[in-house]
mmCIF file of C-alpha atoms in Angstrom:
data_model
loop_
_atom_site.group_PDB
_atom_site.id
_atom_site.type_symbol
_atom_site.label_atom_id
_atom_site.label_comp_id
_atom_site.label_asym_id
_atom_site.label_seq_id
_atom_site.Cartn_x
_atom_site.Cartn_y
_atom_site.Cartn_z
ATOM 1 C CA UNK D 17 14.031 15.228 19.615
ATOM 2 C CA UNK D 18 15.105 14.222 16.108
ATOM 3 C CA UNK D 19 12.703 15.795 13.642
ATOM 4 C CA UNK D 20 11.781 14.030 10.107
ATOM 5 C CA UNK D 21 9.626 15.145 7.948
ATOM 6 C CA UNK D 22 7.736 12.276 5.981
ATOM 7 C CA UNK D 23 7.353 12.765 1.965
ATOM 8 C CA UNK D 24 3.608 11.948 2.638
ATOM 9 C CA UNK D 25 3.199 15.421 2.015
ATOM 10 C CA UNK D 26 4.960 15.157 -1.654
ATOM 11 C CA UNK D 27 2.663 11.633 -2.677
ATOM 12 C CA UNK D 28 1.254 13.476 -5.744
ATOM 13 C CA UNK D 29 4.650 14.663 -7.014
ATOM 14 C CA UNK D 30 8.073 12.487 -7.404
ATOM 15 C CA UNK D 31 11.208 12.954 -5.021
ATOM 16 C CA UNK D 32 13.274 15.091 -7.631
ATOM 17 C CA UNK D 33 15.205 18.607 -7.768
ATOM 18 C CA UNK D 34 11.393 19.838 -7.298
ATOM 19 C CA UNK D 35 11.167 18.234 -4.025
ATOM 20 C CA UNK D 36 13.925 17.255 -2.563
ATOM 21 C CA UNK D 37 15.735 21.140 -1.749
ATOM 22 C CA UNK D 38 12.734 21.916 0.073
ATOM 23 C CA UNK D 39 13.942 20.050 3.060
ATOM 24 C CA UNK D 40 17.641 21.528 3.797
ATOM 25 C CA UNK D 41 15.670 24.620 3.101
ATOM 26 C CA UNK D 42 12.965 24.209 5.944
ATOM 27 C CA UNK D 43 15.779 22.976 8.485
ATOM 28 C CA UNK D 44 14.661 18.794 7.928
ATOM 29 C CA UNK D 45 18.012 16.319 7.382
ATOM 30 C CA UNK D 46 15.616 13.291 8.178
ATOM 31 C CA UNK D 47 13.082 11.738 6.303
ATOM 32 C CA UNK D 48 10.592 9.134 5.936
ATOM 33 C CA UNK D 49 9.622 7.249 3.031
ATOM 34 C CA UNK D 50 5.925 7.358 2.102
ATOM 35 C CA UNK D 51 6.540 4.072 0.193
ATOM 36 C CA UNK D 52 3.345 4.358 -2.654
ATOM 37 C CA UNK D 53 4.176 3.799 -6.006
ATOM 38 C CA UNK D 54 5.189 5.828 -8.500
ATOM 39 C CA UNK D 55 5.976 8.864 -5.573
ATOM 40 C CA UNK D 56 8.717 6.369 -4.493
ATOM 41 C CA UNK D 57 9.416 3.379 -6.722
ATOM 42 C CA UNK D 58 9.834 0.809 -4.194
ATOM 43 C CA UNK D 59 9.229 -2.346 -6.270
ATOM 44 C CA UNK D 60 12.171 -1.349 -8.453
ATOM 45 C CA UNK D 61 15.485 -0.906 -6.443
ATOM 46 C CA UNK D 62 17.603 0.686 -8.686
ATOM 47 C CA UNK D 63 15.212 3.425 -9.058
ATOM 48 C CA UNK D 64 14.478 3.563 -5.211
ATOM 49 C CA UNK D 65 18.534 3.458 -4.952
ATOM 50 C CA UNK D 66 18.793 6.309 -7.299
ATOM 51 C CA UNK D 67 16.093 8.747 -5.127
ATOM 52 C CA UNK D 68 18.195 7.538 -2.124
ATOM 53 C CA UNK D 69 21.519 9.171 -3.864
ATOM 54 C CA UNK D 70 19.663 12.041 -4.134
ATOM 55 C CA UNK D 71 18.207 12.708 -1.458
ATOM 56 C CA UNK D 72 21.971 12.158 0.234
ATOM 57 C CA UNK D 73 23.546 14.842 -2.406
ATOM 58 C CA UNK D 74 20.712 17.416 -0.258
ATOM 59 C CA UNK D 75 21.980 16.271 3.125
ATOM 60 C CA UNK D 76 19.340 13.849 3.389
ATOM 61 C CA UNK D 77 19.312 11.100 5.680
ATOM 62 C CA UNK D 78 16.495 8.509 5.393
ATOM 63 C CA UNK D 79 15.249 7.347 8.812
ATOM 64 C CA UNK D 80 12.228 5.449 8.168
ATOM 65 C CA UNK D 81 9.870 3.734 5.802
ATOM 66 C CA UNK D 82 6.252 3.958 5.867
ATOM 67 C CA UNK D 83 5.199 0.596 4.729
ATOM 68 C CA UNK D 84 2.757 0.742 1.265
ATOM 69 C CA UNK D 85 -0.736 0.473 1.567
ATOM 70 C CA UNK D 86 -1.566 0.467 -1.739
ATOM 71 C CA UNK D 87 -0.455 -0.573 -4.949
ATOM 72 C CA UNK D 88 -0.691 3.227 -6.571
ATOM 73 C CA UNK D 89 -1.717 6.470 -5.130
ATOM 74 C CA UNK D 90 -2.905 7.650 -8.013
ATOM 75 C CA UNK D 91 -5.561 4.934 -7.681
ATOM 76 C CA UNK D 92 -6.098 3.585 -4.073
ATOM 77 C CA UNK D 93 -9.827 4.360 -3.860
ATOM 78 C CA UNK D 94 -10.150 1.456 -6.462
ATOM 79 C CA UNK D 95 -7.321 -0.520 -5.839
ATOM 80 C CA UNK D 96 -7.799 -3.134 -2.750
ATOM 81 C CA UNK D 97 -5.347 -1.927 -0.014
ATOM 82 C CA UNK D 98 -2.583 -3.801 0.957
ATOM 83 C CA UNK D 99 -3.475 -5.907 4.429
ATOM 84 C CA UNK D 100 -0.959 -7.098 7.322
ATOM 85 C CA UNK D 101 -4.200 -8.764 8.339
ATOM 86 C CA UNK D 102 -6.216 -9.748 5.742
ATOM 87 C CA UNK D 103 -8.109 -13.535 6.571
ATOM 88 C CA UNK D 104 -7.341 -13.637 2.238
ATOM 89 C CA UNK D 105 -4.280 -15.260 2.333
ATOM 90 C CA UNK D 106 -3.042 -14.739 -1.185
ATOM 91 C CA UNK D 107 -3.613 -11.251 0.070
ATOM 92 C CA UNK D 108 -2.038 -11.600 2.973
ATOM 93 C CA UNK D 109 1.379 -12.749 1.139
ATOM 94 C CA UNK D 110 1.082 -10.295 -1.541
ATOM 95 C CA UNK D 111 0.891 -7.725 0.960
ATOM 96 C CA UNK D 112 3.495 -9.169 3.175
ATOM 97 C CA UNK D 113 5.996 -9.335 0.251
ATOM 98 C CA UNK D 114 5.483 -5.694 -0.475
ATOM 99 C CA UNK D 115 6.129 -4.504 3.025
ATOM 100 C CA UNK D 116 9.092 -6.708 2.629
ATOM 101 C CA UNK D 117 10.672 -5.248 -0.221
ATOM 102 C CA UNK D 118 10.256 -1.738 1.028
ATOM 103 C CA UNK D 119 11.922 -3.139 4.926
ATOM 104 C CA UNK D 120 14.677 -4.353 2.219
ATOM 105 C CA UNK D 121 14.963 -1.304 0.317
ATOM 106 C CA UNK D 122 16.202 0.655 3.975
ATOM 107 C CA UNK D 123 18.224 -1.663 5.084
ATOM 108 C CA UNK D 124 20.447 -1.433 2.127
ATOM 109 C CA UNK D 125 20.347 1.954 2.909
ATOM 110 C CA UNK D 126 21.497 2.530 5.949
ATOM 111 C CA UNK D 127 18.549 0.952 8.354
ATOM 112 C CA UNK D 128 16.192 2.406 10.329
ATOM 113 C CA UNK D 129 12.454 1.806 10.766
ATOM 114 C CA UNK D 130 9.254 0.758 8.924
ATOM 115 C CA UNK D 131 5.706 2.093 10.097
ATOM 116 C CA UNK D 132 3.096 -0.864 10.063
ATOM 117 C CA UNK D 133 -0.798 -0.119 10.075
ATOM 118 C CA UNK D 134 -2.726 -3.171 11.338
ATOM 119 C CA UNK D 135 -6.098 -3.460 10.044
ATOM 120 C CA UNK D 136 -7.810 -2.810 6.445
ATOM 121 C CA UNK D 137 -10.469 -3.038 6.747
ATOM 122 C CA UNK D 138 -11.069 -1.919 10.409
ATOM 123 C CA UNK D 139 -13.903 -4.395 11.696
ATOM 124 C CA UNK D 140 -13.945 -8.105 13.128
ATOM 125 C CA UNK D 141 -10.271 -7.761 14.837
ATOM 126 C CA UNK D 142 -10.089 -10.559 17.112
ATOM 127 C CA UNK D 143 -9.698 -13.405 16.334
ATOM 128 C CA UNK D 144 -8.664 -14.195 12.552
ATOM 129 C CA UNK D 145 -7.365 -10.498 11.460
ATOM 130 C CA UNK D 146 -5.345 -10.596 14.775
ATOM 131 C CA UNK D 147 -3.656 -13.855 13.681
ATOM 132 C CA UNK D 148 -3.235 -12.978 10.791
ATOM 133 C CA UNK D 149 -1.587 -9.861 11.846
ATOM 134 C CA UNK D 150 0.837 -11.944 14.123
ATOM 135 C CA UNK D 151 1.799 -14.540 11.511
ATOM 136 C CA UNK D 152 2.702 -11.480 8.985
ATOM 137 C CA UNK D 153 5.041 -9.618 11.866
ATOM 138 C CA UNK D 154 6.910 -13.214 12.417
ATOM 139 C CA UNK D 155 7.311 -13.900 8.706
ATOM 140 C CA UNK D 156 8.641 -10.228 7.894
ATOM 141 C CA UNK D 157 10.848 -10.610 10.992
ATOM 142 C CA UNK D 158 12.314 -13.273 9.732
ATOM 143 C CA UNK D 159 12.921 -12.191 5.914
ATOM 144 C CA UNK D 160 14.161 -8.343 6.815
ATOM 145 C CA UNK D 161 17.331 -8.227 8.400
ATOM 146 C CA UNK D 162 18.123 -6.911 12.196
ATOM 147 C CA UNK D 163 19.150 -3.328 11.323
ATOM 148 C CA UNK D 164 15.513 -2.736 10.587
ATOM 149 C CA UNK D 165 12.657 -2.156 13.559
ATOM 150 C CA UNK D 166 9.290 -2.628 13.122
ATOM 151 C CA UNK D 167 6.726 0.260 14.682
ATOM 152 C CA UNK D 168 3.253 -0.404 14.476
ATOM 153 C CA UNK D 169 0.891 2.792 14.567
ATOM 154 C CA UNK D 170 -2.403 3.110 16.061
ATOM 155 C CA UNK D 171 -5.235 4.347 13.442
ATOM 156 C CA UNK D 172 -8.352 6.226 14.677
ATOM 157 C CA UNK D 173 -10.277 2.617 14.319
ATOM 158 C CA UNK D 174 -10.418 0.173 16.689
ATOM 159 C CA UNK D 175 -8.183 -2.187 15.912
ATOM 160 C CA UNK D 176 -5.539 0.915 16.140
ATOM 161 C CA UNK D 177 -6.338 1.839 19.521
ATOM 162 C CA UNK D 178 -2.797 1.425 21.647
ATOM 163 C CA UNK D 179 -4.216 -1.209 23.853
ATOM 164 C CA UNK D 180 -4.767 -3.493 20.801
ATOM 165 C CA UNK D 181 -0.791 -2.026 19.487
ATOM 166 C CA UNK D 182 0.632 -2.570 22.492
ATOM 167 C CA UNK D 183 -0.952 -6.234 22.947
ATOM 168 C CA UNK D 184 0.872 -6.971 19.700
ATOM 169 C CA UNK D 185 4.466 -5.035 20.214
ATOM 170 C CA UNK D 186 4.957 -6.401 23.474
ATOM 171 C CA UNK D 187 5.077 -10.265 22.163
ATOM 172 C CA UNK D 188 8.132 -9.218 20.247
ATOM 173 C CA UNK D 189 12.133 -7.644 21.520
ATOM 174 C CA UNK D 190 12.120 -4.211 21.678
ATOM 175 C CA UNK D 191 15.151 -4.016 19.668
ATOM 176 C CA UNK D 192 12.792 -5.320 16.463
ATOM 177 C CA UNK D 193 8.983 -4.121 17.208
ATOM 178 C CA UNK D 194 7.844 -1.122 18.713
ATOM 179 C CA UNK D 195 5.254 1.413 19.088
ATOM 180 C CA UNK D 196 4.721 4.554 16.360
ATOM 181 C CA UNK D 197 2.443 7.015 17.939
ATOM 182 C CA UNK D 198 0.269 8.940 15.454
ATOM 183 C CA UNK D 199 -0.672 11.844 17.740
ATOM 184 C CA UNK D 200 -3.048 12.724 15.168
ATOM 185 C CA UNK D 201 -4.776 9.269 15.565
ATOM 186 C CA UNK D 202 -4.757 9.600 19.135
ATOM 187 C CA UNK D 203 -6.584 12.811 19.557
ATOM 188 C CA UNK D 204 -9.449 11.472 17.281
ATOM 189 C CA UNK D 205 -10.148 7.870 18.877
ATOM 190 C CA UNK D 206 -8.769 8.448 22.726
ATOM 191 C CA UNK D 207 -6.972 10.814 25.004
ATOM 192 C CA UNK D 208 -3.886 12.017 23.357
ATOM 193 C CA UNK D 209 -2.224 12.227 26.584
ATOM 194 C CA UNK D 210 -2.869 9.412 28.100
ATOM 195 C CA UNK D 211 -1.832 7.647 24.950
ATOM 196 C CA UNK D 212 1.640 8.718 24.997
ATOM 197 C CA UNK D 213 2.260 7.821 28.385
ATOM 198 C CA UNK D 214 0.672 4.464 27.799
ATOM 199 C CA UNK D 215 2.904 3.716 24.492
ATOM 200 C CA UNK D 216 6.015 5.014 26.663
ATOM 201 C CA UNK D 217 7.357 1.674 27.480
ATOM 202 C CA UNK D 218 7.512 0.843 23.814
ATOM 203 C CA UNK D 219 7.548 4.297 21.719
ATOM 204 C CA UNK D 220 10.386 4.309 19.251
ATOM 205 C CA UNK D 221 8.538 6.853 16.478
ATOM 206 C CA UNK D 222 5.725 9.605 16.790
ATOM 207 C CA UNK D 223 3.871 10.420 13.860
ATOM 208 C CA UNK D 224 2.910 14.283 14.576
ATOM 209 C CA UNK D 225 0.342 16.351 12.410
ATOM 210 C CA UNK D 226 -2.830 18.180 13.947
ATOM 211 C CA UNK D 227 -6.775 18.195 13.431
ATOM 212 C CA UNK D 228 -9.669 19.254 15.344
ATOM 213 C CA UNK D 229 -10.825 16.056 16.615
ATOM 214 C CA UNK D 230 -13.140 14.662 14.287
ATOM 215 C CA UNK D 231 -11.100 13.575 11.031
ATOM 216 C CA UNK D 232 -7.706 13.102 10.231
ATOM 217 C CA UNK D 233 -6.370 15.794 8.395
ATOM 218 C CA UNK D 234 -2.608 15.753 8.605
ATOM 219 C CA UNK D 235 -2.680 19.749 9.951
ATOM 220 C CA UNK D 236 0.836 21.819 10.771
ATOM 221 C CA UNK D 237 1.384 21.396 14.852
ATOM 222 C CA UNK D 238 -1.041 24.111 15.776
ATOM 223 C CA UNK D 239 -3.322 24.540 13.430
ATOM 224 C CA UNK D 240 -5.859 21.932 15.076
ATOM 225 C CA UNK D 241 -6.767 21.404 18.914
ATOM 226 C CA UNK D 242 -3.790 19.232 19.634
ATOM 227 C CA UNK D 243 -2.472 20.820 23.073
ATOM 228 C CA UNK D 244 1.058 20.730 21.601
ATOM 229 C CA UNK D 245 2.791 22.024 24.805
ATOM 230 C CA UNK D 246 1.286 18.816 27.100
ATOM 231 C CA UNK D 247 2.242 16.318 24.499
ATOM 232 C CA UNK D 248 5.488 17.225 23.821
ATOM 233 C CA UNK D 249 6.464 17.369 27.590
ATOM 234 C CA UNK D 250 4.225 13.766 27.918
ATOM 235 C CA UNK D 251 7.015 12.803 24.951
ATOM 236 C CA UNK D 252 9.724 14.111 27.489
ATOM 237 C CA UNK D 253 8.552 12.709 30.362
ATOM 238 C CA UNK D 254 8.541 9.007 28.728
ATOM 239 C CA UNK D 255 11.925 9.831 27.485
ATOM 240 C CA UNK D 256 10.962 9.436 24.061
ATOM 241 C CA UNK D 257 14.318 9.907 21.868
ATOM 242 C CA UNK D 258 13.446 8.885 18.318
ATOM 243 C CA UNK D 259 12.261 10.733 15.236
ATOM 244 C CA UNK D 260 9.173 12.997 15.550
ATOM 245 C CA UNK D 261 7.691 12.885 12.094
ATOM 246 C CA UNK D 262 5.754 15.470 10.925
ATOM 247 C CA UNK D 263 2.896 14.057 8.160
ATOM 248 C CA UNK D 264 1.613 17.068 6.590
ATOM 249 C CA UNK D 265 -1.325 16.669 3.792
ATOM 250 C CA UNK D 266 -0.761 18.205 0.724
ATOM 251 C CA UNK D 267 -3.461 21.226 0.832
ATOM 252 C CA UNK D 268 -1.665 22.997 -2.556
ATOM 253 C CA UNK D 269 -4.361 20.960 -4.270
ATOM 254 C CA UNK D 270 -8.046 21.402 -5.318
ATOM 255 C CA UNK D 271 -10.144 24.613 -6.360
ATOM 256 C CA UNK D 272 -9.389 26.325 -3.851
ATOM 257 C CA UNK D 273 -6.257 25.606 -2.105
ATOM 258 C CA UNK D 274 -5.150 26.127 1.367
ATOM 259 C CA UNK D 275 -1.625 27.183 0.665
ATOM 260 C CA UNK D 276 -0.153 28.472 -2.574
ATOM 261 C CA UNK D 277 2.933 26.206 -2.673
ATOM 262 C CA UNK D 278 4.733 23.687 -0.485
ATOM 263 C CA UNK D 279 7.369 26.624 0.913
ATOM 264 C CA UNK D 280 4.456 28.160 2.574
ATOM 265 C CA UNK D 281 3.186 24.783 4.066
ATOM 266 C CA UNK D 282 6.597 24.342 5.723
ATOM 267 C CA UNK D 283 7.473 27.943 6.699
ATOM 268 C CA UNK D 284 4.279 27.443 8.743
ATOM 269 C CA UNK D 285 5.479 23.756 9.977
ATOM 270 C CA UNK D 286 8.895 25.008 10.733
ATOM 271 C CA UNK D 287 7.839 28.114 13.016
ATOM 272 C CA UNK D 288 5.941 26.051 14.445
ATOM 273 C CA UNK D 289 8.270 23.180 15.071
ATOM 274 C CA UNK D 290 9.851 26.062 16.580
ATOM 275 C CA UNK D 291 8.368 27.208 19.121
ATOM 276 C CA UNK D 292 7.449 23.797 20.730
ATOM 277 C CA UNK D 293 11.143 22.474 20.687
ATOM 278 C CA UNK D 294 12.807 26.028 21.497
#
């Protein structure tokens, strides 16, 4: 499988000389964009351009975007989210255009895909958020050009379960919309297994980090109750090909930190990584 490691980890800190050698270093050439402002400056394309440049000086090679979901990560428990599937249309737009322009940013970049979430927030689905949903995946499709797919990813919530994903993906080609399995998600809100054999048909990007169940905590493969070994034959089995991104939280932070640096974090990650793919 191709392995990508998404700069979610990094959100706190810009993609610079600080960042950026850590991945050659850790055995990662793939990446995906955690597309939050000011970690990656998608509204402004010369400075996105510029962290593309770099990132290609280290042997980087960016395979996907994950969509923004909010205007600022420095302040997303105040600022309102960005919505897909809000019933608020201006919000609906606003959020549209900004999934837009980072779909826009990758495909003068060399293409690839952008991870959509569905819902914010996670109630009253059917019908109007739904809709709403569907008229934002036709308008993108038709203002982001056809070297970029689409993956929508289920969320522990549910409106992200993979029936509801897979309801959606399937009115669309596969060559444009598919399914990005967060196995993290899974394990939380149904049967990790049976998800990825019920995505399959459709997966085109996994979304890997671990927990123990209960909360989402973006874990290194192993350090949670994930039973790595099943899924990643499940992944086999469906003949899943496409990047296997690892979304790692940043535990470096707070009083008392988990790791001491990021080098740690990803020594972990890539022994791990490791022994699942020997």
């Amino acid at each position: 499988m191709n392995v990508s490691l998404s700069t979610h980890l990094f959100a706190f800190h810009d993609l610079d000389e600080a960042i950026l050698p850590l991945f050659p270093r850790h055995g990662f050439s793939l990446a995906e964009i955690w597309a939050m402002q000011p970690h990656f400056p998608s509204g402004d394309f010369p400075a996105a351009d510029a962290v593309a440049r770099r990132m290609e000086e280290h042997g980087i090679r960016v395979a996907s975007v994950h969509a923004p979901l909010y205007p600022d990560v420095r302040t997303y428990k105040k600022d309102r989210w960005y919505s897909l599937s809000s019933v608020d249309e201006a919000h609906r737009l606003e959020s549209v255009a900004a999934t837009a322009r980072a779909a826009g940013w990758l495909a003068r970049n060399g293409g690839g895909t952008v991870v959509l979430h569905t819902s914010f927030p996670a109630g009253q689905w059917y019908p109007h958020r739904w809709g709403a949903f569907l008229s934002s995946m036709n308008e993108l499709l038709d203002a982001v050009p056809d070297g970029i797919r689409f993956a929508v990813e289920n969320t522990p919530v549910d409106s992200g379960q993979v029936s509801v994903i897979l309801d959606i993906v399937d009115r669309y080609p596969a060559d444009r919309v598919g399914v990005c399995l967060d196995l993290g998600h899974a394990h939380i809100e149904e049967n990790v297994l049976s998800a990825v054999r019920e995505a399959g048909p459709r997966l085109i990007h996994v979304h890997a980090s671990d927990n123990r169940g209960e909360k989402d905590e973006h874990l290194v493969p192993g350090k949670g109750a994930i039973p790595w070994n099943y899924v990643t034959a499940a992944l086999r089995e469906t003949g899943f090909d496409g990047p296997f991104t690892v979304e790692l939280r940043d535990y470096t932070r707070g009083e008392k930190p988990t790791y001491k640096d990021f080098d740690q974090i990803l020594s972990e990650c890539r022994a791990s990584l490791d022994r699942m793919f020997r």
